[in-house]
Coordinates of C-alpha atoms and ligand atoms in Angstrom, one line a residue:
X1 CA 29.2 -49.0 9.5
X2 CA 31.4 -46.5 11.3
X3 CA 30.4 -43.0 10.4
X4 CA 33.0 -41.2 8.3
X5 CA 34.0 -38.8 11.0
X6 CA 34.3 -41.5 13.6
X7 CA 37.0 -40.7 16.2
X8 CA 39.7 -43.4 16.4
X9 CA 41.6 -42.5 19.5
X10 CA 43.8 -43.4 22.5
X11 CA 44.0 -41.8 25.9
X12 CA 46.4 -40.9 28.7
X13 CA 46.2 -38.8 31.9
X14 CA 48.7 -36.2 33.0
X15 CA 49.8 -37.8 36.3
X16 CA 50.2 -41.2 34.7
X17 CA 52.6 -40.1 32.0
X18 CA 54.0 -36.6 32.3
X19 CA 56.5 -36.9 35.2
X20 CA 58.2 -33.5 35.7
X21 CA 56.4 -33.3 39.0
X22 CA 58.3 -30.2 40.1
X23 CA 59.5 -29.0 36.7
X24 CA 59.2 -25.3 35.8
X25 CA 57.3 -24.3 38.9
X26 CA 54.5 -26.9 38.7
X27 CA 52.7 -27.1 42.0
X28 CA 52.2 -30.4 43.9
X29 CA 49.0 -32.4 43.4
X30 CA 47.3 -34.8 45.7
X31 CA 48.9 -37.7 43.8
X32 CA 52.4 -36.3 44.4
X33 CA 51.6 -36.2 48.1
X34 CA 49.9 -39.6 48.2
X35 CA 52.7 -41.4 46.4
X36 CA 55.4 -39.8 48.5
X37 CA 53.9 -41.5 51.6
X38 CA 55.2 -45.0 52.3
X39 CA 52.9 -47.9 51.7
X40 CA 50.3 -46.3 49.5
X41 CA 51.4 -47.5 46.1
X42 CA 52.8 -50.8 44.8
X43 CA 56.6 -50.8 45.6
X44 CA 56.3 -47.2 46.8
X45 CA 56.5 -46.2 43.2
X46 CA 55.6 -42.6 42.1
X47 CA 54.7 -40.6 39.0
X48 CA 57.7 -38.3 39.6
X49 CA 59.1 -39.3 36.2
X50 CA 56.6 -41.8 34.8
X51 CA 56.9 -41.8 31.0
X52 CA 58.5 -38.3 31.2
X53 CA 56.1 -37.1 28.6
X54 CA 56.8 -33.5 29.9
X55 CA 60.1 -33.8 28.1
X56 CA 59.5 -36.6 25.7
X57 CA 56.2 -35.4 24.2
X58 CA 57.5 -35.7 20.6
X59 CA 58.1 -39.4 21.2
X60 CA 54.4 -39.7 22.2
X61 CA 53.5 -37.9 19.0
X62 CA 55.4 -40.4 17.0
X63 CA 53.4 -43.2 18.7
X64 CA 50.2 -41.4 17.9
X65 CA 51.2 -41.2 14.3
X66 CA 52.3 -44.8 14.1
X67 CA 48.8 -45.8 15.2
X68 CA 47.1 -43.5 12.7
X69 CA 44.9 -42.0 15.4
X70 CA 42.4 -39.3 14.4
X71 CA 42.0 -38.2 18.0
X72 CA 44.1 -38.2 21.2
X73 CA 42.7 -37.8 24.6
X74 CA 45.0 -36.3 27.3
X75 CA 44.4 -34.5 30.5
X76 CA 45.7 -31.2 31.8
X77 CA 47.6 -31.2 35.1
X78 CA 45.7 -28.4 36.9
X79 CA 48.8 -27.7 39.2
X80 CA 51.1 -27.4 36.1
X81 CA 48.9 -24.6 34.8
X82 CA 47.8 -23.1 38.1
X83 CA 50.3 -24.2 40.8
X84 CA 48.1 -23.3 43.7
X85 CA 44.9 -24.2 41.9
X86 CA 43.7 -20.6 41.6
X87 CA 43.8 -18.4 38.5
X88 CA 45.6 -15.8 40.5
X89 CA 48.9 -17.3 39.5
X90 CA 49.3 -18.8 36.0
X91 CA 52.4 -20.9 35.2
X92 CA 53.3 -19.8 31.6
X93 CA 55.6 -22.8 31.2
X94 CA 52.7 -25.1 31.7
X95 CA 50.6 -23.1 29.2
X96 CA 53.5 -23.3 26.7
X97 CA 53.7 -27.1 27.2
X98 CA 50.1 -27.8 26.5
X99 CA 50.0 -25.2 23.6
X100 CA 52.8 -27.2 22.0
X101 CA 51.1 -30.5 22.5
X102 CA 47.8 -29.2 21.0
X103 CA 49.5 -27.4 18.1
X104 CA 51.7 -30.5 17.3
X105 CA 48.6 -32.7 17.3
X106 CA 46.7 -30.4 15.0
X107 CA 49.7 -30.1 12.6
X108 CA 49.5 -33.9 12.3
X109 CA 45.8 -33.8 11.7
X110 CA 45.0 -35.3 15.1
X111 CA 42.2 -33.7 17.1
X112 CA 42.8 -33.3 20.8
X113 CA 40.2 -34.3 23.4
X114 CA 41.1 -32.5 26.7
X115 CA 40.2 -33.7 30.2
X116 CA 40.4 -30.9 32.7
X117 CA 40.5 -33.2 35.8
X118 CA 41.9 -36.7 35.9
X119 CA 42.4 -37.4 39.6
X120 CA 45.2 -34.8 40.3
X121 CA 43.8 -32.0 42.4
X122 CA 46.3 -29.3 43.3
X123 CA 47.5 -30.0 46.9
X124 CA 46.9 -26.4 47.8
X125 CA 43.1 -26.9 47.2
X126 CA 43.1 -30.2 49.1
X127 CA 44.5 -28.2 52.0
X128 CA 41.4 -26.1 51.8
X129 CA 39.1 -29.1 52.0
X130 CA 39.4 -30.4 48.5
X131 CA 36.4 -32.0 46.8
X132 CA 34.6 -32.2 50.2
X133 CA 34.4 -28.4 50.3
X134 CA 31.4 -26.8 48.5
X135 CA 33.5 -23.9 47.4
X136 CA 35.6 -26.2 45.1
X137 CA 32.8 -26.0 42.5
X138 CA 33.4 -22.3 41.7
X139 CA 37.2 -22.8 41.9
X140 CA 36.9 -25.6 39.3
X141 CA 34.7 -23.4 37.2
X142 CA 37.3 -20.6 37.1
X143 CA 40.0 -23.2 36.2
X144 CA 37.7 -24.6 33.4
X145 CA 37.1 -21.1 32.1
X146 CA 40.8 -20.4 32.1
X147 CA 41.3 -23.6 30.0
X148 CA 38.4 -22.8 27.6
X149 CA 39.8 -19.3 27.1
X150 CA 43.4 -20.5 26.6
X151 CA 43.0 -23.6 24.5
X152 CA 39.4 -23.6 23.3
X153 CA 40.2 -21.9 20.0
X154 CA 41.8 -25.2 19.0
X155 CA 40.2 -27.8 21.2
X156 CA 36.6 -28.9 20.4
X157 CA 36.1 -31.9 22.7
X158 CA 36.2 -31.4 26.4
X159 CA 35.8 -33.7 29.4
X160 CA 35.4 -31.8 32.7
X161 CA 35.9 -34.6 35.2
X162 CA 37.1 -38.1 34.6
X163 CA 35.3 -40.8 36.6
X164 CA 33.8 -38.9 39.5
X165 CA 32.8 -42.4 40.9
X166 CA 36.4 -43.4 41.2
X167 CA 37.6 -40.1 42.8
X168 CA 34.7 -40.2 45.2
X169 CA 34.8 -43.8 46.2
X170 CA 38.4 -44.9 45.9
X171 CA 39.7 -41.5 47.2
X172 CA 37.3 -40.7 50.0
X173 CA 35.6 -43.9 51.0
X174 CA 38.2 -46.7 50.5
X175 CA 41.3 -44.5 50.8
X176 CA 43.2 -46.4 48.1
X177 CA 43.5 -43.4 45.8
X178 CA 44.6 -39.9 46.6
X179 CA 43.8 -38.1 48.9
X180 CA 43.6 -41.4 50.8
X181 CA 40.6 -40.5 53.0
X182 CA 38.6 -43.3 54.6
X183 CA 35.3 -41.7 55.6
X184 CA 32.8 -44.4 54.7
X185 CA 29.2 -43.7 54.0
X186 CA 29.5 -39.9 54.0
X187 CA 32.4 -38.3 52.2
X188 CA 32.1 -40.0 48.8
X189 CA 28.5 -38.7 48.5
X190 CA 29.6 -35.2 49.3
X191 CA 32.6 -35.4 46.9
X192 CA 30.4 -36.8 44.1
X193 CA 27.9 -34.0 44.7
X194 CA 30.5 -31.3 44.5
X195 CA 32.0 -32.9 41.4
X196 CA 28.6 -32.7 39.7
X197 CA 28.1 -29.1 40.8
X198 CA 31.6 -28.2 39.5
X199 CA 30.9 -30.0 36.2
X200 CA 27.6 -28.3 35.7
X201 CA 29.0 -24.8 36.4
X202 CA 31.8 -25.4 33.9
X203 CA 29.4 -26.7 31.3
X204 CA 27.1 -23.6 31.7
X205 CA 30.2 -21.3 31.5
X206 CA 31.2 -23.0 28.2
X207 CA 27.7 -22.9 26.9
X208 CA 27.1 -19.3 27.4
X209 CA 30.5 -17.7 27.1
X210 CA 32.6 -20.0 24.8
X211 CA 30.4 -22.2 22.8
X212 CA 29.0 -19.5 20.5
X213 CA 32.5 -18.8 19.2
X214 CA 34.4 -22.0 19.8
X215 CA 31.6 -24.4 18.9
X216 CA 32.9 -27.4 20.9
X217 CA 31.3 -30.0 23.0
X218 CA 31.6 -30.7 26.8
X219 CA 30.8 -33.8 28.9
X220 CA 32.0 -35.7 31.9
X221 CA 33.5 -39.2 31.7
X222 CA 31.4 -41.8 33.5
X223 CA 32.8 -45.2 34.2
X224 CA 30.5 -48.2 34.3
X225 CA 30.6 -52.0 34.1
X226 CA 27.9 -53.9 32.4
X227 CA 25.8 -55.6 35.2
X228 CA 23.5 -58.6 34.8
X229 CA 21.5 -60.2 37.6
X230 CA 23.3 -63.4 38.7
X231 CA 20.0 -65.4 38.3
X232 CA 18.0 -63.6 35.7
X233 CA 14.7 -65.0 37.1
X234 CA 15.4 -64.1 40.7
X235 CA 13.6 -60.9 41.6
X236 CA 16.1 -60.1 44.4
X237 CA 19.0 -60.4 42.0
X238 CA 17.2 -58.2 39.5
X239 CA 16.6 -55.6 42.1
X240 CA 20.2 -55.9 43.3
X241 CA 21.5 -55.3 39.8
X242 CA 19.3 -52.2 39.5
X243 CA 20.6 -50.9 42.8
X244 CA 24.1 -51.5 41.7
X245 CA 23.6 -49.6 38.5
X246 CA 22.0 -46.7 40.5
X247 CA 25.1 -46.5 42.7
X248 CA 27.5 -46.4 39.8
X249 CA 26.4 -45.3 36.4
X250 CA 23.1 -43.8 37.7
X251 CA 24.8 -41.7 40.5
X252 CA 26.3 -39.4 37.8
X253 CA 24.3 -40.1 34.6
X254 CA 20.8 -39.7 36.1
X255 CA 21.2 -36.1 37.3
X256 CA 22.9 -35.1 34.1
X257 CA 20.8 -36.9 31.5
X258 CA 17.4 -37.8 33.1
X259 CA 16.0 -35.8 36.0
X260 CA 18.5 -33.3 37.5
X261 CA 18.5 -35.4 40.6
X262 CA 19.9 -38.7 41.9
X263 CA 18.2 -42.0 41.1
X264 CA 15.3 -42.5 43.5
X265 CA 16.5 -46.1 44.3
X266 CA 19.8 -44.7 45.4
X267 CA 18.4 -42.1 47.8
X268 CA 15.8 -44.4 49.3
X269 CA 18.5 -47.2 49.9
X270 CA 20.8 -44.6 51.6
X271 CA 18.0 -43.1 53.7
X272 CA 16.7 -46.6 54.7
X273 CA 20.1 -47.6 55.8
X274 CA 20.6 -44.4 57.8
X275 CA 17.3 -45.1 59.6
X276 CA 18.2 -48.6 60.3
X277 CA 21.6 -47.6 61.8
X278 CA 20.1 -44.7 63.8
X279 CA 21.9 -42.1 61.8
X280 CA 20.0 -38.9 62.4
X281 CA 20.3 -35.7 60.5
X282 CA 19.9 -34.8 56.8
X283 CA 20.1 -37.4 54.1
X284 CA 23.7 -38.5 53.6
X285 CA 23.1 -37.9 49.9
X286 CA 23.1 -34.2 49.4
X287 CA 20.4 -32.3 47.4
X288 CA 20.9 -30.0 44.5
X289 CA 20.0 -26.4 45.2
X290 CA 17.6 -24.6 42.9
X291 CA 19.7 -21.4 43.2
X292 CA 22.6 -23.0 41.4
X293 CA 23.0 -23.8 37.7
X294 CA 21.0 -26.9 36.9
X295 CA 22.8 -30.1 36.4
X296 CA 20.2 -31.6 34.1
X297 CA 21.2 -31.3 30.4
X298 CA 24.9 -30.5 31.1
X299 CA 26.4 -33.0 28.7
X300 CA 26.8 -32.6 24.9
X301 CA 27.6 -36.3 24.6
X302 CA 27.8 -39.4 26.7
X303 CA 31.5 -40.2 27.6
X304 CA 31.8 -43.8 28.7
X305 CA 34.7 -45.5 30.3
X306 CA 34.1 -49.3 30.0
X307 CA 36.4 -52.0 31.2
X308 CA 34.5 -55.0 32.4
X309 CA 31.2 -56.7 33.4
X310 CA 29.8 -58.2 36.5
X311 CA 27.0 -60.5 37.7
X312 CA 25.2 -59.1 40.7
X313 CA 23.3 -60.8 43.5
X314 CA 21.4 -59.8 46.5
X315 CA 23.5 -59.9 49.6
X316 CA 22.8 -62.6 52.2
X317 CA 24.0 -60.6 55.2
X318 CA 24.5 -56.9 55.3
X319 CA 27.1 -55.4 57.7
X320 CA 25.5 -53.0 60.2
X321 CA 28.0 -50.2 59.5
X322 CA 27.7 -47.0 57.6
X323 CA 29.4 -47.5 54.2
X324 CA 28.5 -47.4 50.6
X325 CA 28.6 -51.1 50.3
X326 CA 25.9 -51.6 52.9
X327 CA 23.9 -48.8 51.4
X328 CA 24.1 -50.4 48.0
X329 CA 23.3 -53.8 49.4
X330 CA 24.3 -55.8 46.3
X331 CA 27.2 -58.1 45.7
X332 CA 29.2 -58.5 42.5
X333 CA 30.3 -61.9 41.3
X334 CA 32.7 -62.8 38.5
X335 CA 31.5 -65.3 36.0
X336 CA 34.2 -68.0 36.0
X337 CA 34.0 -68.4 32.2
X338 CA 35.3 -64.8 31.7
X339 CA 39.1 -64.7 31.3
X340 CA 40.9 -62.4 33.7
X341 CA 43.6 -60.1 32.3
X342 CA 46.4 -58.8 34.4
X343 CA 44.5 -57.3 37.3
X344 CA 41.9 -59.3 39.3
X345 CA 39.1 -56.8 38.7
X346 CA 39.4 -56.9 34.9
X347 CA 37.4 -59.8 33.4
X348 CA 37.5 -59.7 29.6
X349 CA 33.9 -59.3 28.4
X350 CA 33.7 -57.4 25.1
X351 CA 30.0 -58.3 24.6
X352 CA 29.2 -56.5 27.9
X353 CA 30.1 -53.3 26.1
X354 CA 27.5 -53.8 23.4
X355 CA 24.8 -54.4 26.1
X356 CA 25.9 -51.4 28.0
X357 CA 25.8 -49.2 24.9
X358 CA 22.2 -50.3 24.2
X359 CA 21.3 -49.7 27.8
X360 CA 22.7 -46.1 27.6
X361 CA 20.8 -45.5 24.4
X362 CA 17.5 -46.6 25.9
X363 CA 18.0 -45.1 29.3
X364 CA 19.5 -41.7 28.5
X365 CA 17.5 -40.7 25.5
X366 CA 19.8 -41.9 22.7
X367 CA 22.8 -39.6 23.3
X368 CA 25.8 -39.3 21.0
X369 CA 28.4 -41.6 22.7
X370 CA 32.2 -41.5 22.8
X371 CA 33.8 -44.5 24.4
X372 CA 36.5 -42.5 26.2
X373 CA 38.3 -45.4 27.7
X374 CA 38.5 -49.2 27.1
X375 CA 41.4 -51.4 27.5
X376 CA 43.1 -54.6 28.7
X377 CA 46.1 -54.8 31.0
X378 CA 49.0 -57.2 31.4
X379 CA 51.3 -57.9 34.3
X380 CA 54.8 -59.4 34.0
X381 CA 56.3 -61.3 32.3
X382 CA 55.4 -58.8 29.6
X383 CA 54.7 -59.9 26.1
X384 CA 55.5 -57.6 23.2
X385 CA 53.7 -60.2 21.0
X386 CA 50.5 -59.8 23.2
X387 CA 48.1 -61.9 21.1
X388 CA 45.4 -62.0 23.7
X389 CA 45.3 -58.2 23.9
X390 CA 45.2 -58.0 20.1
X391 CA 42.2 -60.4 20.0
X392 CA 40.6 -58.3 22.7
X393 CA 40.8 -55.1 20.6
X394 CA 39.4 -56.9 17.5
X395 CA 36.5 -58.4 19.5
X396 CA 35.7 -55.2 21.3
X397 CA 35.7 -53.1 18.2
X398 CA 33.5 -55.7 16.5
X399 CA 31.0 -55.3 19.4
X400 CA 31.1 -51.5 18.9
X401 CA 30.3 -52.0 15.2
X402 CA 27.4 -54.3 16.1
X403 CA 26.1 -51.7 18.6
X404 CA 26.0 -49.2 15.8
X405 CA 24.7 -51.6 13.1
X406 CA 22.2 -53.8 15.1
X407 CA 21.2 -51.5 17.9
X408 CA 21.5 -48.1 16.3
X409 CA 23.6 -46.6 19.1
X410 CA 24.9 -43.2 18.0
X411 CA 28.6 -43.9 18.7
X412 CA 30.9 -41.2 17.7
X413 CA 34.3 -42.5 18.7
X414 CA 36.4 -45.1 20.5
X415 CA 39.5 -44.3 22.6
X416 CA 41.7 -47.2 23.6
X417 CA 43.3 -47.0 27.1
X418 CA 46.1 -46.3 26.9
X419 CA 48.6 -45.0 24.4
X420 CA 51.5 -45.9 26.6
X421 CA 52.3 -48.2 29.5
X422 CA 52.1 -45.8 32.4
X423 CA 51.7 -45.2 36.2
X424 CA 48.6 -47.3 37.0
X425 CA 47.7 -45.5 40.2
X426 CA 48.0 -47.7 43.3
X427 CA 49.4 -50.5 41.1
X428 CA 52.3 -48.3 40.1
X429 CA 54.1 -49.6 37.0
X430 CA 53.2 -53.3 37.7
X431 CA 50.1 -53.2 35.5
X432 CA 50.5 -52.2 31.9
X433 CA 47.7 -50.9 29.7
X434 CA 49.8 -49.4 26.8
X435 CA 49.6 -50.0 23.1
X436 CA 53.2 -49.1 23.4
X437 CA 55.6 -50.7 25.8
X438 CA 57.7 -48.2 27.9
X439 CA 61.0 -49.4 29.2
X440 CA 61.0 -47.9 32.7
X441 CA 64.4 -49.4 33.5
X442 CA 66.1 -47.4 30.8
X443 CA 66.6 -43.7 31.3
X444 CA 65.5 -43.0 27.8
X445 CA 62.1 -44.5 28.5
X446 CA 62.0 -46.0 25.1
X447 CA 58.6 -46.6 23.6
X448 CA 58.0 -49.8 21.5
X449 CA 54.8 -50.8 19.8
X450 CA 53.1 -54.0 21.1
X451 CA 51.5 -56.4 18.7
X452 CA 48.1 -55.1 20.0
X453 CA 49.2 -51.6 18.9
X454 CA 49.9 -53.0 15.4
X455 CA 46.5 -54.6 15.4
X456 CA 44.8 -51.4 16.5
X457 CA 46.6 -49.5 13.8
X458 CA 45.4 -52.1 11.2
X459 CA 41.8 -51.8 12.4
X460 CA 42.0 -48.0 12.2
X461 CA 43.5 -48.0 8.7
X462 CA 40.9 -50.6 7.4
X463 CA 37.9 -48.6 8.7
X464 CA 39.4 -45.3 7.7
X465 CA 39.8 -46.4 4.1
X466 CA 36.2 -47.9 4.2
X467 CA 34.9 -44.7 5.6
X468 CA 36.5 -42.5 3.0
X469 CA 35.7 -45.0 0.2
Ligands
BGC1 C1 41.1 -44.4 34.7 C2 42.5 -44.6 34.2 C3 43.1 -45.9 34.6 C4 42.2 -47.0 34.0 C5 42.7 -48.4 34.3 C6 40.3 -45.7 34.7 O1 39.7 -45.8 35.9 O2 40.5 -43.3 34.2 O3 43.3 -43.5 34.6 O4 44.4 -46.1 34.2 O5 40.9 -46.9 34.5 O6 42.6 -48.7 35.6

């Protein structure tokens, strides 16, 4: 039931694993700055060393081989390649590092999927306004072109930006991710807009300048929960779930896959709230300019990051303050029957993935889909024999198989998050998503396979032999 060229992968992100934050002339990123401030991250931990993959890449490669992966998703640290973010100054050591990673993967028959941006903007660009500044889009496009030019002879799967929703909301509305801005109701919409513009420009550059020769595929990774109305017969809850979808998945997928513009429900909710609160001026949700490369059609596949599901209900009372929550005007509820794993937000709902995949097929015109992230975390005391996580992977992959077999979703690959225990953003090292345990108390940062890793390896080997047979 899995196609013979199905991608069996796992993913990581540069800041979460590489360490070497100043090694070989790397420039600082916004996550370096954020973590070095007190009180931002659990235990004031940082990614200064993390899994030290900058020096221990070969150990990661051994893990990849032990799992039998066909694909590995990693991100490039923009400031490792271009220390001040601009192509005016290239750090050759950074280029060498990623060249080695890519070449080693290919030598082991593993295809790389490269993410250009996974939350770690060069600090020098943040100092010029970061993602709030319209000029960031062309700067990103130059960086993307540099990467296509440098690595695109060997890399065929590209993600421009990982989870624009998370960067925009957690980084610029809630202030719990770098750059730590709290500018509710305004900045996140501007950031999301500039991310879409940047993505679209990079896709067009690839399409016209690199695709003819390199023949790869480019998308952006969109995170989404599955959302059901709390009371399926209640019109207010149904409308609330639709609004919630519009403010998360729709915010980024609608412009790219459906109309070239934001979902109408999103814009009207934001504008109605502006009016109610006496906010004058242009819509807080920016508009796409006809003079720039179109955003519609700028994804060669749908890259989905799925972790959990929610029930959604209409809100009883809405705060009279400018913020995304009041614009969205819908409240999420956890179903008490869903087990929680590790972190409070992550309810284990594998069947939600099947529903979401069908929804994507129906709403976005049956795109090819890669599940670019999906995982289950644990917090201490850690279990190497993590049976619950093993079950999770079995159940989830079974749901993926059903989405292909029963619903006909065109799923091209599945990437577990994550290859290694790593720096889990504001949770530091307290939350572990790895298929491999990393001993952060030991200078060698030894990697050891969890039971869930063994289970995933078994699943891969079973399906790979069915596929080839
Ligand atoms: C991010 C990862 C993160 C994971 C688990 C996603 O939002 O892309 O970097 O580790 O979720 O929280």
